[in-house]
Amino acid sequence: RLDVLYGGDARFTHSNGMFDNRGFACDAAEDGDTGPDEQFDVTQPYVEVAVPWGSGLTLNIGKFITPIGYEYVDPTKNALYSHGYLFNFASPFSQTGITAKYNLSDQVNVTAGVTRGWDQSFQDNNGAVDFLGQVEYKPDSQWDTLFVLSTGPQEADSYGYLTELDALIYYTLNEKWTFNGEALYGVES
């Protein structure tokens, strides 16, 4: 899969080592230059491999949009045009690594893997890996519940752990109405 993004959002979604030489908006306080407003980013270059084992094992290898959070980098998938605080400041946009997803049943699947950390791609700010895991429980066609865990060193040249647990719940009443909730807990040593 290959997803690309061009526009004003792309200058925020760059990962370390991939099209990140044009300046982040958050770097403006340091050097006064954020680069052009409209930029280019490759948000998802990854390979998905289905392994015929048990009830189905799927491997994702590459850079992919994080499963943490309710909102998406692709704005066409969001309910609202604007983004909330959690989207911009509480979770990564992407992660680069390998994950394995296994369907325990029709209602439950688990995903686990290792990544280079938050918003890291061809370069890594600390050379360490982190753990990324998810449990999804979908009891019927109306309800969907996800628990996502990310833990590992995230800061440059640091091995202090940042752990984040995200709980999401979705309820689809009908074609016009969907309700959701998100609870996010994070701690950094």
Short mmCIF file of C-alpha atoms in Angstrom, two decimals:
data_model
loop_
_atom_site.label_atom_id
_atom_site.label_comp_id
_atom_site.label_asym_id
_atom_site.label_seq_id
_atom_site.Cartn_x
_atom_site.Cartn_y
_atom_site.Cartn_z
CA ARG A 1 0.00 0.00 0.00
CA LEU A 2 1.19 3.46 -0.81
CA ASP A 3 -0.64 6.53 0.50
CA VAL A 4 0.59 10.04 -0.24
CA LEU A 5 -0.55 13.36 1.14
CA TYR A 6 -0.13 16.83 -0.29
CA GLY A 7 -1.34 19.99 1.36
CA GLY A 8 -1.26 21.94 4.59
CA ASP A 9 -1.52 18.87 6.85
CA ALA A 10 1.57 17.21 5.35
CA ARG A 11 4.01 19.54 7.12
CA PHE A 12 2.74 18.16 10.45
CA THR A 13 2.75 14.45 9.55
CA HIS A 14 6.35 14.02 8.38
CA SER A 15 8.26 11.22 10.07
CA ASN A 16 11.94 11.36 10.98
CA GLY A 17 13.96 10.55 7.86
CA MET A 18 11.20 10.89 5.23
CA PHE A 19 10.55 14.30 3.64
CA ASP A 20 11.30 15.96 6.96
CA ASN A 21 13.87 18.45 5.64
CA ARG A 22 11.34 21.16 4.84
CA GLY A 23 10.51 22.19 8.40
CA PHE A 24 7.79 21.28 10.85
CA ALA A 25 5.29 23.84 12.05
CA CYS A 26 6.35 23.04 15.63
CA ASP A 27 9.94 24.02 14.78
CA ALA A 28 8.88 27.63 14.10
CA ALA A 29 9.60 28.64 17.69
CA GLU A 30 13.19 27.42 17.30
CA ASP A 31 14.21 28.73 13.89
CA GLY A 32 11.31 30.89 12.68
CA ASP A 33 10.87 28.90 9.44
CA THR A 34 8.26 26.22 8.96
CA GLY A 35 8.82 25.71 5.26
CA PRO A 36 6.02 26.05 2.72
CA ASP A 37 2.42 25.69 3.87
CA GLU A 38 1.67 22.99 1.30
CA GLN A 39 4.03 20.03 1.45
CA PHE A 40 4.28 16.42 0.32
CA ASP A 41 4.41 13.32 2.55
CA VAL A 42 4.30 9.58 2.03
CA THR A 43 2.07 8.59 4.93
CA GLN A 44 1.83 4.83 4.35
CA PRO A 45 4.37 2.83 2.37
CA TYR A 46 3.90 -0.70 3.69
CA VAL A 47 3.45 -4.30 2.60
CA GLU A 48 0.66 -6.47 3.94
CA VAL A 49 1.18 -10.23 3.88
CA ALA A 50 -1.56 -12.77 4.63
CA VAL A 51 -0.18 -15.95 6.18
CA PRO A 52 -2.45 -19.01 5.93
CA TRP A 53 -2.03 -20.05 9.54
CA GLY A 54 -4.89 -20.84 11.92
CA SER A 55 -7.79 -18.45 11.53
CA GLY A 56 -5.68 -15.91 9.67
CA LEU A 57 -2.45 -14.09 10.40
CA THR A 58 -1.70 -10.76 8.71
CA LEU A 59 1.72 -9.10 8.77
CA ASN A 60 2.23 -5.38 8.09
CA ILE A 61 5.79 -4.32 7.32
CA GLY A 62 6.75 -0.69 6.71
CA LYS A 63 5.44 2.73 7.71
CA PHE A 64 1.74 2.88 8.60
CA ILE A 65 -0.72 5.26 10.24
CA THR A 66 -0.86 4.59 13.96
CA PRO A 67 -3.89 2.70 15.30
CA ILE A 68 -3.86 5.05 18.31
CA GLY A 69 -6.73 7.52 18.38
CA TYR A 70 -10.12 8.16 16.86
CA GLU A 71 -9.09 10.64 14.16
CA TYR A 72 -7.23 9.80 10.95
CA VAL A 73 -4.47 11.52 9.01
CA ASP A 74 -6.63 11.12 5.88
CA PRO A 75 -9.23 13.86 6.46
CA THR A 76 -11.87 12.12 4.34
CA LYS A 77 -12.20 9.44 7.05
CA ASN A 78 -12.97 11.91 9.85
CA ALA A 79 -16.43 12.96 10.96
CA LEU A 80 -15.34 16.61 11.31
CA TYR A 81 -12.98 18.74 9.24
CA SER A 82 -10.99 20.04 12.20
CA HIS A 83 -8.82 17.92 14.49
CA GLY A 84 -8.99 17.65 18.27
CA TYR A 85 -6.22 18.16 20.81
CA LEU A 86 -5.53 14.42 21.14
CA PHE A 87 -4.90 14.08 17.40
CA ASN A 88 -2.27 16.79 17.26
CA PHE A 89 -0.49 16.46 20.60
CA ALA A 90 -1.18 13.13 22.33
CA SER A 91 -0.25 10.41 19.86
CA PRO A 92 1.95 9.74 16.86
CA PHE A 93 0.82 10.14 13.27
CA SER A 94 2.72 7.12 12.01
CA GLN A 95 4.89 4.24 13.12
CA THR A 96 7.43 2.19 11.16
CA GLY A 97 7.99 -1.46 11.93
CA ILE A 98 6.29 -4.82 11.79
CA THR A 99 3.00 -5.94 13.30
CA ALA A 100 1.15 -9.24 13.27
CA LYS A 101 -2.65 -9.39 13.49
CA TYR A 102 -4.40 -12.63 14.42
CA ASN A 103 -8.14 -13.31 14.45
CA LEU A 104 -8.92 -15.25 17.63
CA SER A 105 -12.58 -15.45 16.58
CA ASP A 106 -15.14 -13.57 14.48
CA GLN A 107 -15.44 -11.11 17.37
CA VAL A 108 -11.89 -10.76 18.71
CA ASN A 109 -8.57 -10.02 17.05
CA VAL A 110 -5.20 -9.10 18.51
CA THR A 111 -2.30 -7.19 16.98
CA ALA A 112 1.25 -7.00 18.32
CA GLY A 113 4.54 -5.77 16.95
CA VAL A 114 7.60 -3.59 17.27
CA THR A 115 8.20 -0.19 15.71
CA ARG A 116 10.99 2.38 15.59
CA GLY A 117 8.87 4.68 17.74
CA TRP A 118 6.55 7.59 17.17
CA ASP A 119 6.93 9.30 13.80
CA GLN A 120 10.25 7.62 12.96
CA SER A 121 10.99 6.12 9.54
CA PHE A 122 14.38 5.99 7.76
CA GLN A 123 16.09 7.67 10.70
CA ASP A 124 15.53 6.91 14.37
CA ASN A 125 15.95 9.51 17.08
CA ASN A 126 17.20 7.03 19.70
CA GLY A 127 17.95 3.67 18.07
CA ALA A 128 15.47 1.80 20.31
CA VAL A 129 12.29 -0.06 19.44
CA ASP A 130 8.90 0.15 21.09
CA PHE A 131 5.97 -2.22 21.48
CA LEU A 132 2.65 -1.65 19.73
CA GLY A 133 -0.36 -3.81 20.57
CA GLN A 134 -4.11 -3.77 20.03
CA VAL A 135 -7.10 -5.86 21.09
CA GLU A 136 -10.36 -5.42 19.19
CA TYR A 137 -13.68 -6.80 20.38
CA LYS A 138 -16.66 -6.51 18.03
CA PRO A 139 -19.62 -8.37 19.58
CA ASP A 140 -22.03 -7.48 16.76
CA SER A 141 -22.43 -5.17 13.76
CA GLN A 142 -23.29 -2.15 15.93
CA TRP A 143 -20.54 -2.21 18.58
CA ASP A 144 -16.76 -2.05 18.21
CA THR A 145 -14.26 -1.69 21.06
CA LEU A 146 -10.49 -1.25 20.74
CA PHE A 147 -7.69 -1.08 23.27
CA VAL A 148 -4.31 0.09 21.92
CA LEU A 149 -1.02 0.10 23.83
CA SER A 150 2.22 1.78 22.78
CA THR A 151 5.23 1.69 25.07
CA GLY A 152 8.89 2.43 24.57
CA PRO A 153 11.51 5.17 24.46
CA GLN A 154 10.34 8.09 22.30
CA GLU A 155 12.58 11.04 23.08
CA ALA A 156 15.79 11.74 21.16
CA ASP A 157 18.83 10.04 22.67
CA SER A 158 16.76 8.90 25.64
CA TYR A 159 15.64 5.57 26.93
CA GLY A 160 12.97 6.90 29.27
CA TYR A 161 9.73 5.10 28.45
CA LEU A 162 6.53 6.71 27.23
CA THR A 163 3.52 4.45 27.67
CA GLU A 164 0.13 5.22 26.20
CA LEU A 165 -3.10 3.25 26.51
CA ASP A 166 -6.00 4.25 24.28
CA ALA A 167 -9.54 2.90 24.65
CA LEU A 168 -12.05 3.51 21.85
CA ILE A 169 -15.68 2.52 21.59
CA TYR A 170 -17.99 2.88 18.60
CA TYR A 171 -21.73 2.41 18.37
CA THR A 172 -23.50 2.53 14.99
CA LEU A 173 -27.20 3.23 15.41
CA ASN A 174 -27.97 3.30 11.69
CA GLU A 175 -26.52 4.60 8.40
CA LYS A 176 -26.75 8.22 9.59
CA TRP A 177 -25.76 7.99 13.26
CA THR A 178 -22.54 6.71 14.79
CA PHE A 179 -21.45 7.50 18.35
CA ASN A 180 -17.96 7.08 19.74
CA GLY A 181 -15.85 7.71 22.76
CA GLU A 182 -12.15 7.75 23.50
CA ALA A 183 -10.18 7.60 26.73
CA LEU A 184 -6.44 8.09 26.60
CA TYR A 185 -3.92 7.56 29.39
CA GLY A 186 -0.23 8.30 29.04
CA VAL A 187 2.78 8.40 31.32
CA GLU A 188 6.41 9.20 30.59
CA SER A 189 9.35 8.38 32.87
#
